Amino acid sequence: MNIEIDNQSGFCFGVTTAINKAEEKLAEEKTLYCLGDIVHNGMECERLRQMGLVTINHNDLKALKDVKVMFRAHGEPPETYDVARSNNVEIVDTTCPVVLQLQKRIKKQFNANPDAQIVIFGKNGHAEVLGLVGQTNNKAIVVENIDDVEKLDFNRDIYLYSQTTKSIEEYHHIIHYIRQHIGENATFNSFDTICRQVANRITNIAMFAKKHDLVLFVSGGKSSNGKVLFNECKKVNPNSHQVEAAEEINLDWTKGAATVGICGATSTPKWLMEECKSYIINHQKEII
């Protein structure tokens, strides 16, 4: 059985930077607080927890004073920075540069035309989306699908942005729909704000999934990017299975498979994919 790990899978630039910064700070001191899961992968979060990373929520932040708190790659709304400053919290800011630039663009647009509809294609409640909506005094409208888009006021100006990890194909469907329905006296502008480092993985992972008999997609259940990429695997290879850890691999899946491809999301660590490969190798005798 040939087992291949996709060399294009694994942490994106923003996540790598955040993880490296956390490890750097934890080498200097025993405890570092992180606002929310540093990455949407339970196994990686547990590894860092054992090193001293303490995950907190926004209510916890309000009660903390005179400590260091990491803001993860997803970004935070302005009010989070206000809370931290008022509590004399030292911010270790690892907001992804792509997300940070998007926040600035949305804030600038909102300030220029606060009466327009600023629309964000993304997942409601997602950390990055909350940070983006926060740039508009929480007035931005989040749309997850075409059904949500239908509820927009097409007689008012619309400025459309996207969460950085969403599907380009879906985004273009939404752009096309708005163009067809926008009123004569309203302005519509859309902006390409999807991270290409993430978007390019869709094409790559489809090619990778096609060439294997079995695909194991390793990703945390909370990963938005993981859901997009796993769906791409399933489209081209129905014999694709998502797991969060090696122990979730059903060895029956591997029966009759000459090649196994292991891939993952932008939030999946390389070491976890390696563990999945080792698990299959170490249990090959059980595969009949």
Short mmCIF file of C-alpha atoms in Angstrom, two decimals:
data_model
loop_
_atom_site.label_atom_id
_atom_site.label_comp_id
_atom_site.label_asym_id
_atom_site.label_seq_id
_atom_site.Cartn_x
_atom_site.Cartn_y
_atom_site.Cartn_z
CA MET A 1 0.00 0.00 0.00
CA ASN A 2 1.38 3.38 -1.00
CA ILE A 3 0.59 6.19 1.47
CA GLU A 4 1.19 9.77 0.39
CA ILE A 5 0.86 12.96 2.45
CA ASP A 6 -0.12 16.01 0.41
CA ASN A 7 2.80 18.41 0.60
CA GLN A 8 0.47 21.36 -0.07
CA SER A 9 -1.67 20.65 3.01
CA GLY A 10 -1.03 21.99 6.49
CA PHE A 11 -0.85 25.36 8.18
CA CYS A 12 -1.22 28.48 6.07
CA PHE A 13 1.08 31.47 6.61
CA GLY A 14 -1.21 33.16 9.14
CA VAL A 15 -1.61 30.08 11.32
CA THR A 16 2.12 29.25 11.14
CA THR A 17 2.96 32.75 12.35
CA ALA A 18 0.53 32.49 15.28
CA ILE A 19 1.79 29.05 16.35
CA ASN A 20 5.42 30.16 16.14
CA LYS A 21 4.70 33.27 18.20
CA ALA A 22 2.90 31.20 20.85
CA GLU A 23 5.83 28.77 21.09
CA GLU A 24 8.26 31.69 21.30
CA LYS A 25 6.35 33.35 24.15
CA LEU A 26 5.85 30.06 26.01
CA ALA A 27 9.61 29.46 25.89
CA GLU A 28 10.01 32.70 27.83
CA GLU A 29 7.26 32.20 30.42
CA LYS A 30 5.09 29.43 31.78
CA THR A 31 1.68 30.84 30.85
CA LEU A 32 0.24 32.68 27.88
CA TYR A 33 -3.45 33.43 27.41
CA CYS A 34 -5.06 33.07 23.97
CA LEU A 35 -8.42 34.60 23.09
CA GLY A 36 -10.26 31.66 21.52
CA ASP A 37 -8.74 28.50 20.06
CA ILE A 38 -5.44 29.48 18.46
CA VAL A 39 -6.33 27.19 15.56
CA HIS A 40 -9.44 25.15 14.74
CA ASN A 41 -7.74 21.88 15.51
CA GLY A 42 -8.27 20.20 18.86
CA MET A 43 -5.08 18.13 18.73
CA GLU A 44 -2.85 21.14 18.11
CA CYS A 45 -4.67 23.15 20.79
CA GLU A 46 -4.03 20.33 23.28
CA ARG A 47 -0.32 20.22 22.37
CA LEU A 48 0.00 23.93 23.08
CA ARG A 49 -2.11 23.68 26.23
CA GLN A 50 0.43 21.24 27.62
CA MET A 51 3.11 23.85 26.92
CA GLY A 52 1.17 26.44 28.96
CA LEU A 53 -1.23 28.09 26.51
CA VAL A 54 -4.51 28.93 28.27
CA THR A 55 -7.54 29.46 26.02
CA ILE A 56 -9.98 32.10 27.24
CA ASN A 57 -13.19 33.67 25.94
CA HIS A 58 -14.26 37.30 25.72
CA ASN A 59 -15.91 37.23 29.14
CA ASP A 60 -12.67 35.94 30.65
CA LEU A 61 -10.78 38.81 29.00
CA LYS A 62 -12.99 41.34 30.77
CA ALA A 63 -11.90 39.90 34.12
CA LEU A 64 -8.16 39.65 33.38
CA LYS A 65 -5.73 42.45 34.24
CA ASP A 66 -1.99 42.97 33.80
CA VAL A 67 -1.40 39.80 31.74
CA LYS A 68 -0.36 38.88 28.19
CA VAL A 69 -3.12 37.79 25.82
CA MET A 70 -2.62 36.54 22.28
CA PHE A 71 -5.06 37.61 19.57
CA ARG A 72 -5.06 34.79 17.01
CA ALA A 73 -4.82 34.91 13.21
CA HIS A 74 -8.60 35.29 12.77
CA GLY A 75 -8.55 38.87 14.02
CA GLU A 76 -10.68 40.77 16.53
CA PRO A 77 -13.18 43.67 16.38
CA PRO A 78 -12.15 47.11 17.74
CA GLU A 79 -14.06 46.67 21.00
CA THR A 80 -11.82 43.74 21.98
CA TYR A 81 -8.77 45.99 21.77
CA ASP A 82 -10.62 48.56 23.91
CA VAL A 83 -11.29 45.97 26.62
CA ALA A 84 -7.67 44.82 26.62
CA ARG A 85 -6.31 48.35 26.89
CA SER A 86 -8.68 49.25 29.72
CA ASN A 87 -7.47 46.19 31.68
CA ASN A 88 -3.78 46.91 31.03
CA VAL A 89 -3.52 43.69 29.01
CA GLU A 90 -0.44 43.32 26.85
CA ILE A 91 -1.67 42.22 23.42
CA VAL A 92 0.33 39.67 21.45
CA ASP A 93 -1.31 40.38 18.11
CA THR A 94 -0.99 37.61 15.51
CA THR A 95 -3.83 38.71 13.25
CA CYS A 96 -3.12 37.36 9.76
CA PRO A 97 -1.87 40.20 7.48
CA VAL A 98 -4.49 39.24 4.86
CA VAL A 99 -7.28 39.51 7.45
CA LEU A 100 -5.85 42.75 8.86
CA GLN A 101 -5.82 44.34 5.40
CA LEU A 102 -9.43 43.24 4.84
CA GLN A 103 -10.49 44.78 8.17
CA LYS A 104 -8.94 48.09 7.14
CA ARG A 105 -10.68 48.04 3.74
CA ILE A 106 -14.07 47.40 5.30
CA LYS A 107 -13.59 50.08 7.94
CA LYS A 108 -12.54 52.62 5.30
CA GLN A 109 -15.59 51.80 3.15
CA PHE A 110 -17.93 52.03 6.11
CA ASN A 111 -16.56 55.41 7.14
CA ALA A 112 -16.91 56.67 3.55
CA ASN A 113 -20.52 55.56 3.16
CA PRO A 114 -22.11 54.42 6.44
CA ASP A 115 -25.60 54.28 4.89
CA ALA A 116 -24.63 51.65 2.30
CA GLN A 117 -25.09 47.92 2.85
CA ILE A 118 -21.74 46.36 3.60
CA VAL A 119 -22.22 42.66 2.98
CA ILE A 120 -19.83 39.91 4.03
CA PHE A 121 -20.02 36.44 2.51
CA GLY A 122 -19.03 34.23 5.40
CA LYS A 123 -20.09 32.06 8.28
CA ASN A 124 -22.19 33.72 10.97
CA GLY A 125 -20.38 33.67 14.29
CA HIS A 126 -17.01 32.72 12.80
CA ALA A 127 -14.15 34.49 14.57
CA GLU A 128 -12.86 36.21 11.44
CA VAL A 129 -16.35 37.34 10.43
CA LEU A 130 -17.01 38.82 13.88
CA GLY A 131 -13.83 40.83 13.52
CA LEU A 132 -14.89 42.07 10.08
CA VAL A 133 -18.41 43.00 11.17
CA GLY A 134 -16.90 44.86 14.12
CA GLN A 135 -15.26 47.32 11.71
CA THR A 136 -18.76 48.61 10.82
CA ASN A 137 -20.14 49.12 14.34
CA ASN A 138 -21.76 45.70 13.81
CA LYS A 139 -23.92 47.01 10.95
CA ALA A 140 -22.50 44.78 8.21
CA ILE A 141 -24.80 42.06 6.86
CA VAL A 142 -23.47 38.50 6.82
CA VAL A 143 -24.70 36.19 4.07
CA GLU A 144 -23.96 32.48 4.09
CA ASN A 145 -25.80 31.49 0.90
CA ILE A 146 -28.11 32.68 -1.88
CA ASP A 147 -31.15 32.45 0.41
CA ASP A 148 -29.56 35.10 2.65
CA VAL A 149 -28.69 37.29 -0.36
CA GLU A 150 -32.34 37.40 -1.44
CA LYS A 151 -33.13 39.37 1.72
CA LEU A 152 -30.87 42.31 0.80
CA ASP A 153 -32.36 45.66 -0.21
CA PHE A 154 -31.42 45.88 -3.90
CA ASN A 155 -32.51 49.50 -4.07
CA ARG A 156 -29.66 50.53 -1.77
CA ASP A 157 -25.91 50.52 -2.48
CA ILE A 158 -24.17 47.20 -1.79
CA TYR A 159 -20.47 46.66 -1.14
CA LEU A 160 -19.65 42.95 -1.04
CA TYR A 161 -16.64 41.35 0.67
CA SER A 162 -15.80 37.76 1.55
CA GLN A 163 -14.36 35.92 4.51
CA THR A 164 -10.82 35.07 3.41
CA THR A 165 -11.28 31.28 3.49
CA LYS A 166 -14.51 30.95 1.53
CA SER A 167 -14.96 29.25 -1.86
CA ILE A 168 -14.27 31.49 -4.87
CA GLU A 169 -16.90 29.60 -6.88
CA GLU A 170 -19.63 30.27 -4.29
CA TYR A 171 -18.53 33.90 -4.01
CA HIS A 172 -18.89 34.38 -7.76
CA HIS A 173 -22.41 32.89 -7.66
CA ILE A 174 -23.39 35.51 -5.09
CA ILE A 175 -21.79 38.30 -7.14
CA HIS A 176 -23.71 37.14 -10.22
CA TYR A 177 -27.01 37.05 -8.30
CA ILE A 178 -26.60 40.58 -6.93
CA ARG A 179 -25.64 41.93 -10.36
CA GLN A 180 -28.86 40.49 -11.78
CA HIS A 181 -31.03 42.03 -9.07
CA ILE A 182 -29.41 45.36 -8.16
CA GLY A 183 -31.71 48.35 -8.68
CA GLU A 184 -31.12 50.94 -11.42
CA ASN A 185 -30.35 53.70 -8.94
CA ALA A 186 -28.16 51.59 -6.63
CA THR A 187 -24.43 50.94 -6.80
CA PHE A 188 -22.94 47.47 -6.48
CA ASN A 189 -19.24 46.81 -5.95
CA SER A 190 -17.62 43.49 -5.08
CA PHE A 191 -14.07 42.99 -3.85
CA ASP A 192 -11.87 39.93 -4.24
CA THR A 193 -10.86 39.34 -0.64
CA ILE A 194 -10.39 35.57 -0.63
CA CYS A 195 -6.87 34.49 0.36
CA ARG A 196 -5.19 32.97 -2.66
CA GLN A 197 -2.93 30.79 -0.52
CA VAL A 198 -6.11 29.15 0.76
CA ALA A 199 -8.10 29.31 -2.49
CA ASN A 200 -5.35 27.68 -4.56
CA ARG A 201 -5.53 24.64 -2.31
CA ILE A 202 -8.95 23.77 -3.69
CA THR A 203 -7.55 23.00 -7.13
CA ASN A 204 -4.56 21.19 -5.66
CA ILE A 205 -6.54 19.06 -3.24
CA ALA A 206 -8.95 17.98 -5.98
CA MET A 207 -6.01 16.80 -8.09
CA PHE A 208 -4.53 15.03 -5.09
CA ALA A 209 -7.80 13.28 -4.21
CA LYS A 210 -8.32 12.07 -7.79
CA LYS A 211 -5.12 10.05 -7.89
CA HIS A 212 -5.76 7.94 -4.78
CA ASP A 213 -8.06 4.98 -4.09
CA LEU A 214 -8.74 6.28 -0.57
CA VAL A 215 -8.46 9.81 0.84
CA LEU A 216 -8.13 10.60 4.53
CA PHE A 217 -8.84 14.26 5.18
CA VAL A 218 -7.48 15.30 8.57
CA SER A 219 -9.18 18.33 10.08
CA GLY A 220 -10.85 19.69 13.19
CA GLY A 221 -14.63 19.84 13.17
CA LYS A 222 -14.61 23.63 13.76
CA SER A 223 -12.52 24.43 10.70
CA SER A 224 -14.48 26.39 8.07
CA ASN A 225 -11.66 25.89 5.60
CA GLY A 226 -11.66 22.18 6.42
CA LYS A 227 -15.32 21.86 5.44
CA VAL A 228 -14.66 23.54 2.06
CA LEU A 229 -11.63 21.40 1.24
CA PHE A 230 -13.18 18.14 2.39
CA ASN A 231 -16.20 18.79 0.16
CA GLU A 232 -13.80 19.20 -2.77
CA CYS A 233 -12.27 15.82 -1.95
CA LYS A 234 -15.70 14.19 -1.84
CA LYS A 235 -16.68 15.71 -5.18
CA VAL A 236 -13.84 14.02 -7.05
CA ASN A 237 -13.38 10.97 -4.83
CA PRO A 238 -16.43 9.57 -2.98
CA ASN A 239 -14.08 7.30 -1.02
CA SER A 240 -12.93 10.24 1.12
CA HIS A 241 -13.25 10.28 4.91
CA GLN A 242 -12.68 13.07 7.43
CA VAL A 243 -10.95 12.33 10.73
CA GLU A 244 -9.70 14.54 13.55
CA ALA A 245 -7.15 12.04 14.87
CA ALA A 246 -5.43 8.82 13.82
CA GLU A 247 -7.56 6.76 16.20
CA GLU A 248 -10.66 7.66 14.20
CA ILE A 249 -9.37 5.85 11.11
CA ASN A 250 -11.47 2.79 10.29
CA LEU A 251 -9.05 0.22 8.90
CA ASP A 252 -11.86 -1.29 6.82
CA TRP A 253 -11.64 1.85 4.65
CA THR A 254 -8.17 0.79 3.52
CA LYS A 255 -9.15 -2.68 2.31
CA GLY A 256 -8.48 -3.03 -1.40
CA ALA A 257 -6.83 0.38 -1.61
CA ALA A 258 -3.50 0.37 -3.42
CA THR A 259 -2.93 4.07 -2.71
CA VAL A 260 -3.98 6.20 0.26
CA GLY A 261 -3.78 9.99 0.18
CA ILE A 262 -3.62 11.96 3.43
CA CYS A 263 -4.38 15.67 3.29
CA GLY A 264 -5.80 18.40 5.50
CA ALA A 265 -6.93 21.97 6.09
CA THR A 266 -4.98 25.17 6.64
CA SER A 267 -5.49 24.47 10.34
CA THR A 268 -4.11 20.91 10.23
CA PRO A 269 -0.57 20.39 11.57
CA LYS A 270 1.86 18.28 9.54
CA TRP A 271 2.66 16.14 12.59
CA LEU A 272 -1.00 15.04 12.79
CA MET A 273 -1.03 13.88 9.18
CA GLU A 274 2.22 12.01 9.85
CA GLU A 275 0.54 10.31 12.83
CA CYS A 276 -2.28 9.14 10.58
CA LYS A 277 0.22 7.65 8.13
CA SER A 278 2.07 5.87 10.95
CA TYR A 279 -1.20 4.53 12.35
CA ILE A 280 -2.01 2.77 9.07
CA ILE A 281 1.53 1.43 8.69
CA ASN A 282 1.56 0.11 12.26
CA HIS A 283 -1.81 -1.62 11.83
CA GLN A 284 -1.31 -3.12 8.38
CA LYS A 285 -1.37 -6.65 9.80
CA GLU A 286 -4.99 -6.04 10.86
CA ILE A 287 -6.00 -5.20 7.30
CA ILE A 288 -7.19 -8.39 5.63
#
